[in-house]
Amino acid sequence: MTQTKTPVPALRLSGLEKSFGPMKIIRGIDLDIPAGERHAVIGPNGAGKSTLFHLISGHYQPSGGSVRLHGDDITGIPPQLIARRGLSRSFQVTNLFPQLTVWENVRCATLWALGHKYSFWRNVERLADARQRTEEILREINLIERWNMPAGVLAYAEQRALEIGLAIASNANTLLLDEPMAGMSHGETEHMVELIRKVSENRTLLMIEHDMGVVFDLADRISVLVYGEVIASDTPERIKANASVQQAYLGTEVA
Amino acid sequence: MSQKTDMKIPALPSDKRSSFLARFGIWIVAAIVLAGLPYVFSSGLAVSTMCMMGTMIIFALSYNMLLGQTGLLSFGHAVFFGLGGFLTAWAMNAVAGTSSPVPLFLFPIMGGFTGLVFGIIFGAVSTKRSGTAFAMITLGIAELVSSSALILRHFFGGEEGITLDRTDMVQVLGLSFGPQIQVYYLIAVWCLISVAAMYAITCTPFGRICNAVRDNPERVRFIGYNTQTVRFMAFSLSGLFAGIGGGLAAINFEIMNSAQMGVGESGAVILMTYIGGIGNFAGPIIGAIVVTYLQLMLSDVTDVWQLYFGLLFIGMVMYAPRGLAGLLALQQPLLQTRQLHHVAPYYILALLPGLVAISGLSMVIEMTYQLAVKTAAGPAMVFFYIPFNANSPLPWIIAVILFAVGTWLFLRAARLAGDAYSQALAWRKLP
Ligand SMILES: Nc1ncnc2c1ncn2[C@@H]1O[C@H](COP(=O)(O)OP(=O)(O)O)[C@@H](O)[C@H]1O
Ligand SMILES: [Mg+2]
């Protein structure tokens, strides 16, 4: 895997902190993700991985530290402004528009990036760019057959796929995926790995994942998060060999 | 993920311009129906009823831009209807008698403009919040505007309201708008324009994002949209159309009263919209027609007609939350497979005991009313052309029996109808 190292990283986290009341959940994270890298975040349940994603994507306000996207400070700005800057994300718990059809779900996610914004004077069915992009994505995530079904009635794995569809629909340059494979069967996981590999080409990918096979297969680099701190951040081979990681995380996983 | 490649993909949406008929057919049919209705229902009462329905259709549809499309429960929508009506009345009174060549037809624009301006003002406050907080703020706005009407007595005309004379405008094409039938066509044209415009808005990027905000506002922010902006725009636009409705109501009745923008009127539009069905574009149209009709009919035969509306509303919320439009939509698959005639007899079977139960209940209500409120008239009363004494136990026993037996039979028949419905649906899937 070739790494396109640029002086300005796609994402730069500096001294990032988050507390809920007296509970310090994220305890000072410093992390650079170079543009174009596929980066995995691993760690035990409750380590603060999802919280970290919420901080980056604007869902939560950090208690301290900063987040930079392509050098611009995006700390604490609302999610829609971060999304417009080209950072898109999926959620660990499926987060769709249940009454809208599969087609409508994806199309809604394409609209802002295509410049249609709040237009209330153009017929949405006649927007050729939105239609093409929606069809493309539905074919990619293998949901084209289901296009006119309400998202709420889809099977679990299909909803997970649609969740990815919403995340990639805006053609964002930075993609955050929170446990995209959680709860999927082996076959579905394999398909999803290929899909993620494909959609993350020429993009920066930050992904939380528990399946070590998937992580070592996909990631250029891995960060290990334990109790709100990054205890190691390195290539898959070195993470595998890292003694403190073995002890803190990989060891407990087996036990 | 489904890998069933043998499965047929339903034809994908196209971005090509659809045929002229597909795009405008329904509106042409609607225009023809609207033009023809006064020939079918030609009595004076029928025409003025249809005039009221027209204004209420606009009002209820504008309310559904909030409730059904964007998921915003407002308790103050009549504010925009009322203010639109008052400003239209004032504008007409200002123009009346002068030689300004503004024809009557254009005055609803004043109502719409007023609704939009106040939608922007009040929307800027209320749409900063969503959910319960939003609902409470709109209730506050409704109270605020109602009590302003008590203070600004000159503008709102106190208890009497503001009167106007629609025939005092410059006449175009010899239309004086004295006869009600001419007002009917004025309302019909504005109704068609407003309904078409509101429908068109649902088919725009903004319209679809409104639906997304209704379904899951949190997620909308992560696809680049500011949910507050979406709520604000929906609120302002719905104010615009409510104002057009109010302007037409002012022209229709030639009087505006501050009660028309009170909390009661705001409640009435919720009732209408919900009974019609908020999940379907046509729902509020059906609701406005049915509720307006029932209102006029029931208020003719009983003094406590609002009580019946309360019961109808509770019944709909509990057993048919998708409204009348939802009930109709349920029949569509049966129609397509020509199964409806298997199920329809069961509907009638359920309807008959249902009517019996309602008549029992209504007897209890009317007898109570006779004894508690109409004390001066004594216990002698007439129900369904049958005279009896509300003080004797017999009519009470009969009423309770009618209600109990009717309800019991209705519940049984309803279960049978439900079974017949699912059977008819299942039959469709077998071959
Ligand atoms: N909104 C919140 N309020 C309070 N505590 C929270 C909140 N969100 C997360 N936490 C806590 O933060 C910790 C980390 O959660 P999370 O980031 O979801 O972990 P992970 O994704 O690594 O499994 C957990 O102990 C959780 O209870
Ligand atoms: Mg998590």
XYZ file of C-alpha atoms and ligand atoms in Angstrom:
714
model
C 0.000 0.000 0.000
C 1.463 3.302 -1.059
C 1.135 6.083 1.422
C 0.760 9.582 0.093
C 2.339 11.500 2.943
C 1.513 15.165 2.766
C 2.734 17.787 5.191
C -0.827 18.586 6.281
C -2.579 15.504 7.664
C -6.222 14.875 6.751
C -7.007 14.714 10.445
C -4.966 16.017 13.342
C -6.162 15.449 16.903
C -4.245 17.381 19.562
C -4.756 16.866 23.280
C -8.375 15.856 22.651
C -10.383 15.354 25.839
C -13.970 14.580 26.739
C -15.568 14.298 30.144
C -19.130 13.423 31.074
C -19.501 15.022 34.475
C -16.646 13.714 36.604
C -15.956 10.841 34.163
C -13.027 11.454 31.871
C -13.802 9.292 28.854
C -11.221 10.653 26.376
C -7.973 11.563 28.120
C -5.797 13.567 25.804
C -5.477 11.998 22.385
C -2.814 13.123 19.905
C -3.137 11.501 16.510
C -2.284 12.385 12.906
C -4.025 10.621 10.040
C -2.265 11.355 6.730
C -4.490 11.921 3.724
C -5.279 8.698 1.882
C -4.539 6.428 4.830
C -6.796 3.595 5.952
C -6.632 3.814 9.691
C -8.294 1.441 12.151
C -9.123 2.172 15.765
C -9.316 -0.866 18.000
C -9.849 -1.245 21.702
C -12.046 -2.952 24.292
C -15.701 -2.076 24.747
C -16.188 1.180 26.570
C -12.690 2.429 25.703
C -14.178 5.569 24.135
C -13.889 4.740 20.423
C -17.393 5.870 19.504
C -17.002 8.917 21.722
C -13.848 9.799 19.794
C -15.806 9.627 16.514
C -18.537 11.811 18.016
C -15.918 14.404 18.931
C -14.380 14.440 15.453
C -17.730 14.599 13.629
C -19.180 17.361 15.797
C -21.773 15.220 17.577
C -20.147 15.987 20.941
C -18.249 19.107 21.979
C -14.723 18.302 23.205
C -13.879 19.276 26.785
C -10.379 20.150 25.667
C -7.905 19.940 22.783
C -8.552 20.416 19.087
C -9.518 18.670 15.868
C -8.087 19.792 12.538
C -9.410 18.688 9.160
C -6.888 19.350 6.358
C -5.304 21.940 8.617
C -8.537 23.802 9.432
C -9.682 23.947 13.015
C -13.103 22.262 13.229
C -13.165 21.866 17.007
C -16.700 22.153 18.351
C -18.369 23.330 15.129
C -21.783 21.785 14.303
C -21.942 18.459 12.426
C -23.470 19.901 9.262
C -20.549 22.301 8.800
C -18.069 19.456 9.284
C -20.030 17.321 6.806
C -19.909 20.151 4.250
C -16.131 20.246 4.621
C -16.007 16.687 3.352
C -16.060 14.539 6.471
C -18.740 11.891 6.456
C -19.540 9.166 8.950
C -21.614 6.107 9.743
C -22.984 5.090 13.125
C -22.456 2.017 15.271
C -26.191 1.871 15.973
C -28.062 1.983 12.672
C -29.189 5.540 12.083
C -31.377 5.871 8.984
C -34.583 7.567 7.821
C -36.935 4.648 8.505
C -40.053 5.852 6.655
C -38.188 6.961 3.549
C -37.401 4.455 0.839
C -33.901 3.106 0.378
C -33.630 5.279 -2.732
C -34.766 8.393 -0.871
C -32.366 7.718 2.004
C -29.350 7.677 -0.280
C -30.558 10.521 -2.459
C -31.056 12.791 0.551
C -27.449 12.120 1.479
C -26.216 13.137 -2.000
C -28.140 16.407 -2.252
C -26.005 18.849 -0.304
C -22.720 17.848 -1.890
C -24.262 18.144 -5.371
C -25.206 21.735 -4.567
C -28.989 21.315 -4.385
C -29.061 22.450 -0.754
C -32.439 23.832 0.370
C -33.860 24.243 -3.138
C -37.662 24.302 -3.012
C -38.110 25.215 -6.649
C -36.557 22.248 -8.485
C -38.196 18.865 -8.936
C -35.971 16.375 -7.141
C -36.881 13.600 -9.584
C -35.417 15.613 -12.435
C -31.975 16.073 -10.894
C -29.912 13.839 -13.167
C -26.764 14.048 -11.028
C -28.590 12.983 -7.862
C -30.322 10.137 -9.682
C -27.077 8.818 -11.171
C -25.161 9.040 -7.927
C -27.993 7.337 -6.012
C -28.172 4.473 -8.479
C -24.383 4.092 -8.450
C -24.304 3.838 -4.665
C -27.235 1.448 -4.446
C -25.453 -0.839 -6.913
C -22.249 -0.568 -4.912
C -23.914 -1.497 -1.632
C -25.987 -4.172 -3.354
C -29.357 -2.719 -2.414
C -30.588 -1.767 -5.876
C -33.283 -4.481 -5.755
C -34.657 -2.939 -2.599
C -34.717 0.637 -3.850
C -38.412 1.289 -3.279
C -38.734 -0.310 0.161
C -38.913 1.789 3.326
C -35.556 1.618 5.099
C -37.311 0.653 8.324
C -38.419 -2.742 6.980
C -35.024 -3.900 5.688
C -33.175 -6.839 7.242
C -30.458 -5.918 9.721
C -27.550 -6.540 7.359
C -29.267 -4.533 4.647
C -29.710 -1.634 7.037
C -26.007 -1.824 7.868
C -25.201 -1.643 4.164
C -27.507 1.344 3.766
C -25.775 2.984 6.710
C -22.536 2.775 4.699
C -24.425 4.035 1.647
C -25.456 7.191 3.487
C -21.889 7.738 4.622
C -20.363 7.476 1.145
C -23.182 9.200 -0.766
C -21.755 12.700 -0.413
C -18.425 11.646 -1.938
C -16.646 12.869 1.198
C -12.848 12.877 1.247
C -12.689 11.689 4.849
C -14.763 8.739 5.973
C -15.434 7.626 9.561
C -17.027 4.186 9.909
C -18.070 3.008 13.371
C -18.106 -0.816 13.445
C -19.521 -1.232 9.924
C -19.378 -5.037 10.150
C -20.943 -5.449 13.591
C -23.517 -8.238 13.598
C -22.877 -9.368 10.036
C -22.425 -12.955 8.927
C -19.101 -14.144 7.551
C -20.175 -13.805 3.928
C -21.648 -10.391 4.454
C -18.465 -9.254 6.202
C -16.347 -10.359 3.264
C -18.490 -8.401 0.864
C -18.381 -5.365 3.146
C -14.580 -5.478 3.371
C -14.365 -5.349 -0.413
C -16.867 -2.510 -0.493
C -14.954 -0.501 2.101
C -11.680 -1.141 0.323
C -13.228 0.181 -2.857
C -14.951 3.256 -1.448
C -11.909 4.271 0.581
C -9.629 4.429 -2.436
C -8.182 7.938 -2.735
C -9.875 8.845 0.528
C -8.932 8.962 4.149
C -10.598 6.244 6.159
C -10.899 6.050 9.922
C -12.653 2.890 11.014
C -13.560 1.248 14.318
C -13.589 -2.510 14.032
C -13.447 -5.504 16.355
C -12.747 -8.226 13.805
C -8.942 -8.510 13.815
C -8.903 -10.329 10.494
C -10.661 -7.404 8.881
C -8.470 -4.848 10.609
C -5.168 -6.454 9.648
C -6.453 -6.968 6.122
C -7.702 -3.417 5.507
C -5.731 -1.002 7.635
C -2.487 0.785 6.750
C -2.131 1.755 10.360
C -3.844 0.845 13.608
C -4.385 2.834 16.789
C -5.152 1.042 20.020
C -7.459 2.926 22.361
C -7.654 1.846 25.990
C -9.430 3.852 28.705
C -9.533 6.975 26.572
C -5.851 6.922 25.625
C -4.033 5.797 22.501
C -1.476 3.335 23.825
C -0.047 2.480 20.416
C -0.374 3.663 16.831
C 1.520 1.739 14.187
C 1.455 -0.616 11.201
C -0.504 -3.855 11.626
C 2.681 -5.952 11.861
C 4.183 -3.865 14.633
C 0.863 -3.664 16.511
C 0.683 -7.447 16.417
C 4.177 -7.649 17.864
C 3.665 -4.891 20.446
C 3.870 -6.400 23.939
C 1.838 -3.732 25.752
C -0.944 -4.049 23.175
C -0.953 -7.787 23.615
C -1.257 -7.309 27.306
C -3.758 -4.469 27.324
C -5.999 -5.489 24.537
C -5.324 -8.480 22.360
C -4.719 -10.585 25.447
C -7.954 -9.648 27.135
C -9.840 -10.252 23.909
C -8.890 -13.920 23.990
C -9.613 -14.319 27.690
C -27.076 -8.465 1.955
C -29.412 -10.151 -0.495
C -27.655 -11.830 -3.355
C -30.835 -12.966 -5.083
C -30.003 -12.064 -8.657
C -33.085 -13.788 -9.992
C -35.257 -11.257 -8.233
C -36.737 -8.680 -10.548
C -35.654 -5.114 -9.845
C -38.671 -2.805 -9.867
C -38.219 -0.214 -12.626
C -35.818 2.426 -11.363
C -36.816 6.078 -11.143
C -36.012 8.134 -14.213
C -34.939 11.753 -14.392
C -36.558 12.252 -17.793
C -39.439 14.645 -18.001
C -42.588 12.575 -17.757
C -45.387 12.969 -20.279
C -47.680 15.962 -20.218
C -50.598 13.861 -19.034
C -48.625 12.211 -16.259
C -47.528 15.587 -14.966
C -50.665 17.648 -15.327
C -53.425 15.063 -15.765
C -54.457 15.012 -12.120
C -54.557 18.812 -11.932
C -56.626 19.073 -15.074
C -59.071 16.534 -13.636
C -59.138 18.471 -10.350
C -59.859 21.710 -12.218
C -62.709 20.091 -14.148
C -64.170 18.627 -10.938
C -63.921 21.994 -9.165
C -65.561 23.744 -12.102
C -68.370 21.193 -12.241
C -69.163 20.790 -8.532
C -71.598 23.755 -8.286
C -73.667 22.182 -11.059
C -74.037 18.998 -9.011
C -74.374 20.629 -5.590
C -76.147 23.778 -6.611
C -78.086 24.804 -3.483
C -76.981 27.963 -1.736
C -76.037 25.959 1.350
C -73.969 23.522 -0.693
C -72.049 26.283 -2.462
C -71.212 28.146 0.740
C -70.209 24.842 2.374
C -67.851 24.152 -0.515
C -66.408 27.657 -0.149
C -65.567 26.891 3.465
C -64.105 23.533 2.505
C -61.833 25.241 -0.026
C -60.308 27.567 2.561
C -59.985 24.713 5.059
C -58.246 22.492 2.490
C -55.540 25.130 2.084
C -55.325 25.615 5.857
C -55.101 21.891 6.667
C -52.564 21.198 3.903
C -50.402 24.079 5.103
C -50.555 22.592 8.592
C -49.435 19.233 7.265
C -46.286 20.853 5.842
C -45.362 21.038 9.513
C -46.933 17.983 11.127
C -46.906 15.315 8.439
C -43.977 16.444 6.303
C -41.518 17.823 8.849
C -42.731 16.227 12.091
C -43.447 19.541 13.821
C -46.462 19.663 16.143
C -47.649 23.279 16.274
C -50.464 24.466 18.517
C -50.584 27.931 16.998
C -51.141 27.522 13.280
C -54.367 29.550 13.275
C -52.264 32.625 14.089
C -51.159 32.784 10.460
C -54.614 32.001 9.122
C -56.083 34.760 11.314
C -53.423 37.396 10.707
C -53.625 36.704 6.973
C -57.376 37.242 7.144
C -57.139 40.463 9.180
C -54.495 42.031 6.972
C -56.506 41.085 3.895
C -59.563 42.710 5.452
C -57.628 45.887 6.278
C -56.078 46.026 2.834
C -59.484 45.684 1.213
C -61.004 48.326 3.457
C -58.120 50.646 2.619
C -58.586 50.133 -1.111
C -62.400 50.108 -1.056
C -63.952 53.308 -2.339
C -60.644 54.588 -3.715
C -60.072 54.313 -7.401
C -57.106 51.894 -6.973
C -57.484 49.278 -9.663
C -56.748 46.198 -7.500
C -59.211 43.425 -8.329
C -60.564 41.218 -5.534
C -58.834 38.217 -7.026
C -55.415 39.507 -5.931
C -56.176 40.139 -2.257
C -55.378 36.629 -0.987
C -51.775 37.515 -1.926
C -51.914 40.006 0.949
C -52.967 37.143 3.235
C -50.128 34.961 1.995
C -47.589 37.752 2.379
C -48.762 38.419 5.941
C -48.601 34.711 6.787
C -45.066 34.542 5.391
C -43.838 37.610 7.284
C -45.261 36.416 10.606
C -44.098 32.884 9.822
C -40.580 34.281 9.502
C -40.874 36.325 12.710
C -42.417 33.623 14.893
C -40.494 30.864 13.124
C -37.199 32.535 13.976
C -38.091 32.022 17.642
C -39.972 28.734 17.720
C -37.862 26.675 15.315
C -34.764 27.188 17.431
C -36.212 24.226 19.328
C -37.843 21.014 18.192
C -40.170 18.436 19.717
C -42.018 19.350 22.904
C -40.244 22.684 23.369
C -41.279 23.746 19.864
C -44.894 22.750 20.563
C -44.902 24.764 23.794
C -43.471 27.854 22.095
C -46.161 27.736 19.399
C -48.796 27.492 22.127
C -47.247 30.562 23.716
C -47.347 32.394 20.381
C -51.030 31.510 19.970
C -51.812 32.905 23.424
C -49.664 35.950 22.758
C -51.446 36.832 19.528
C -54.879 36.099 21.018
C -54.257 38.433 23.932
C -52.829 41.092 21.598
C -56.223 41.042 19.932
C -57.740 42.113 23.247
C -55.281 44.999 23.567
C -55.196 46.172 19.942
C -58.963 46.460 19.823
C -58.900 48.960 17.016
C -56.965 46.678 14.701
C -58.763 43.425 15.546
C -62.179 44.991 16.076
C -62.821 43.607 19.562
C -65.658 41.100 19.927
C -67.397 42.185 16.731
C -64.336 41.755 14.533
C -63.560 43.594 11.312
C -66.085 43.650 8.518
C -65.376 44.199 4.854
C -67.256 44.465 1.606
C -65.903 42.299 -1.182
C -68.196 43.891 -3.774
C -66.526 47.264 -3.251
C -63.462 46.391 -5.343
C -62.824 47.333 -8.941
C -64.755 44.943 -11.173
C -62.898 42.888 -13.757
C -64.775 40.998 -16.490
C -68.004 42.208 -14.910
C -67.501 40.054 -11.794
C -69.027 41.793 -8.773
C -68.407 38.880 -6.363
C -71.781 39.591 -4.852
C -73.197 36.142 -5.682
C -71.679 33.309 -3.642
C -71.048 31.261 -6.772
C -68.510 33.841 -7.986
C -66.728 33.613 -4.629
C -66.772 29.850 -5.036
C -64.797 30.084 -8.260
C -62.390 32.575 -6.712
C -61.722 30.154 -3.842
C -61.554 27.188 -6.212
C -58.837 28.819 -8.322
C -56.769 29.819 -5.291
C -57.296 26.402 -3.749
C -56.042 24.674 -6.892
C -53.005 26.975 -7.131
C -52.141 26.518 -3.444
C -52.606 22.748 -3.425
C -50.500 22.365 -6.581
C -47.787 24.607 -5.133
C -47.709 22.718 -1.832
C -47.575 19.429 -3.698
C -44.736 20.699 -5.870
C -42.783 21.686 -2.751
C -42.979 18.116 -1.436
C -41.193 17.000 -4.630
C -38.149 19.249 -4.211
C -34.835 18.681 -2.418
C -36.183 20.828 0.420
C -39.384 18.763 0.605
C -37.467 15.499 0.848
C -35.115 16.857 3.501
C -38.218 17.898 5.489
C -39.248 14.232 5.479
C -35.744 13.252 6.554
C -35.943 15.737 9.446
C -39.276 14.203 10.437
C -37.809 10.689 10.430
C -34.460 11.331 12.104
C -33.352 14.931 12.687
C -30.052 13.933 14.271
C -28.915 12.049 11.180
C -29.822 14.941 8.867
C -27.074 17.078 10.371
C -24.465 14.527 9.319
C -25.529 14.721 5.674
C -24.841 18.450 5.644
C -28.183 20.044 6.525
C -28.975 22.434 9.347
C -32.163 21.032 10.870
C -33.048 24.414 12.341
C -32.951 26.004 8.881
C -35.180 23.237 7.529
C -37.698 23.725 10.343
C -37.587 27.494 9.890
C -38.225 27.297 6.161
C -41.067 24.801 6.603
C -42.606 27.020 9.263
C -42.409 30.173 7.139
C -43.771 28.484 4.019
C -46.642 26.916 5.934
C -47.400 30.375 7.334
C -47.596 31.691 3.773
C -50.215 29.152 2.696
C -52.180 29.450 5.948
C -52.294 33.204 5.283
C -53.732 32.634 1.808
C -56.416 30.444 3.419
C -57.152 33.174 5.965
C -57.391 35.842 3.265
C -59.907 33.690 1.376
C -61.894 33.116 4.584
C -62.075 36.897 5.105
C -63.347 37.387 1.555
C -65.796 34.513 1.942
C -67.403 35.581 5.237
C -66.774 39.327 4.827
C -65.830 39.396 8.493
C -62.743 38.484 10.507
C -62.962 37.775 14.203
C -60.053 37.293 16.593
C -61.528 33.919 17.633
C -60.411 32.692 14.190
C -56.765 32.877 15.248
C -57.216 31.466 18.738
C -56.061 28.223 20.262
C -59.460 26.657 19.494
C -59.022 27.205 15.766
C -55.460 25.892 15.966
C -56.879 22.784 17.623
C -59.476 22.439 14.880
C -56.832 22.333 12.154
C -54.925 19.622 14.033
C -58.156 17.623 14.252
C -58.875 18.055 10.561
C -55.395 17.181 9.425
C -55.111 14.183 11.698
C -58.554 12.750 10.944
C -57.774 13.044 7.240
C -54.340 11.450 7.676
C -50.956 13.081 8.051
C -48.965 10.402 6.231
C -50.481 11.070 2.833
C -50.566 14.253 0.792
C -54.299 13.887 0.137
C -55.098 13.180 3.803
C -55.611 16.779 4.950
C -57.770 17.454 1.877
C -60.058 14.583 2.858
C -59.944 15.726 6.494
C -60.881 19.321 5.643
C -63.828 18.191 3.537
C -65.146 15.600 6.003
C -64.644 17.660 9.152
C -66.129 20.836 7.655
C -69.134 18.863 6.500
C -69.595 17.118 9.865
C -69.157 20.418 11.682
C -71.948 22.070 9.734
C -74.210 19.029 9.860
C -73.682 18.149 13.536
C -73.943 21.724 14.787
C -77.344 21.735 13.140
C -78.673 18.714 15.026
C -76.913 18.938 18.394
C -75.534 21.620 20.682
C -72.695 19.413 21.921
C -71.266 18.653 18.482
C -67.737 19.391 19.708
C -68.026 16.478 22.091
C -68.646 14.161 19.151
C -65.572 15.567 17.460
C -63.552 14.810 20.541
C -64.779 11.210 20.455
C -64.112 10.867 16.732
C -60.619 12.272 17.173
C -59.765 9.931 20.065
C -61.168 7.005 18.114
C -59.084 7.839 15.057
C -55.881 8.344 17.042
C -56.394 5.002 18.770
C -57.629 2.775 15.981
C -56.742 4.491 12.701
C -53.668 6.602 13.376
C -53.046 6.965 9.654
C -56.400 8.707 9.265
C -59.079 8.320 6.628
C -56.465 8.463 3.867
C -54.616 5.636 5.610
C -57.792 3.514 5.733
C -58.332 4.128 2.018
C -54.706 3.322 1.239
C -55.160 -0.052 2.979
C -57.805 -0.960 0.393
C -55.537 -0.286 -2.562
C -53.844 -3.700 -2.687
C -57.304 -5.303 -2.498
C -58.518 -3.175 -5.372
C -55.493 -4.079 -7.470
C -56.075 -7.808 -6.975
C -59.853 -7.498 -7.230
C -60.302 -8.865 -3.720
C -62.232 -5.947 -2.261
C -65.649 -7.556 -2.822
C -64.595 -10.423 -0.530
C -63.853 -8.048 2.316
C -66.400 -5.275 1.802
C -69.353 -7.267 3.252
C -67.380 -7.636 6.487
C -66.896 -3.879 6.613
C -70.655 -3.413 6.385
C -71.132 -6.147 8.968
C -68.920 -4.150 11.347
C -70.396 -0.803 10.417
C -73.986 -1.687 11.393
C -73.368 -2.610 15.068
C -70.911 0.302 15.177
C -73.741 2.668 14.297
C -75.944 1.003 16.923
C -73.254 1.552 19.580
C -72.818 5.173 18.539
C -76.571 5.801 18.719
C -76.621 4.352 22.255
C -73.727 6.531 23.310
C -75.215 9.560 21.639
C -78.509 8.937 23.446
C -76.721 8.996 26.802
C -74.949 12.222 25.829
C -78.106 13.950 24.642
C -80.171 12.859 27.653
C -77.467 14.055 30.030
C -77.368 17.353 28.178
C -81.136 17.658 28.345
C -81.203 17.113 32.100
C -78.050 19.037 33.010
C -78.077 22.030 30.675
C -81.501 22.378 29.112
C -83.206 22.266 32.525
C -85.672 24.929 31.488
C -87.000 22.695 28.697
C -87.803 19.883 31.153
C -87.097 16.175 30.663
C -89.274 15.739 27.565
C -87.081 15.351 24.480
C -86.905 13.924 20.991
C -84.164 11.646 19.731
C -84.238 10.259 16.210
C -87.820 11.497 15.833
C -88.837 9.463 18.921
C -90.245 11.538 21.788
C -89.600 10.306 25.339
C -88.971 11.426 28.894
C -85.275 11.612 29.890
C -86.219 11.227 33.567
C -87.686 7.747 33.194
C -85.281 4.784 33.480
C -86.423 3.001 30.310
C -84.596 5.179 27.715
C -81.439 4.959 29.818
C -81.645 1.171 29.930
C -82.255 1.050 26.196
C -79.322 3.397 25.532
C -76.936 1.321 27.644
C -78.096 -1.899 25.986
C -77.675 -0.374 22.515
C -74.191 0.773 23.403
C -73.076 -2.450 25.088
C -74.503 -4.855 22.526
C -73.457 -2.639 19.620
C -69.895 -2.393 20.906
C -69.642 -6.113 21.555
C -70.924 -7.006 18.101
C -68.761 -4.342 16.520
C -65.599 -5.706 18.122
C -66.438 -9.222 16.941
C -67.271 -8.058 13.429
C -64.139 -5.913 13.335
C -62.036 -8.984 14.124
C -63.781 -10.909 11.345
C -63.138 -8.014 8.957
C -59.483 -7.961 9.991
C -59.186 -11.705 9.326
C -60.912 -11.362 5.973
C -58.541 -8.551 5.088
C -55.388 -10.502 5.879
C -56.783 -13.536 4.091
C -57.461 -11.515 0.965
C -53.918 -10.128 1.130
C -52.401 -13.579 1.670
C -54.371 -14.990 -1.224
C -52.655 -12.450 -3.444
C -49.207 -13.701 -2.462
C -49.930 -17.420 -2.991
C -49.768 -17.886 -6.766
N -23.392 10.759 26.391
C -22.710 10.085 27.359
N -22.903 10.370 28.668
C -22.232 9.709 29.622
N -21.364 8.718 29.386
C -21.126 8.369 28.116
C -21.793 9.035 27.023
N -21.378 8.485 25.861
C -20.492 7.525 26.209
N -20.334 7.453 27.548
C -19.456 6.531 28.269
O -18.195 6.618 27.679
C -17.579 5.352 27.669
C -17.073 5.057 26.283
O -18.170 4.784 25.432
P -17.968 4.527 23.876
O -17.234 5.652 23.287
O -19.299 4.222 23.298
O -17.074 3.223 23.880
P -16.659 2.256 22.687
O -17.247 2.780 21.423
O -15.173 2.258 22.684
O -17.201 0.902 23.037
C -18.570 4.341 28.191
O -18.270 4.030 29.526
C -19.887 5.074 28.104
O -20.737 4.693 29.154
Mg -18.682 2.065 20.167
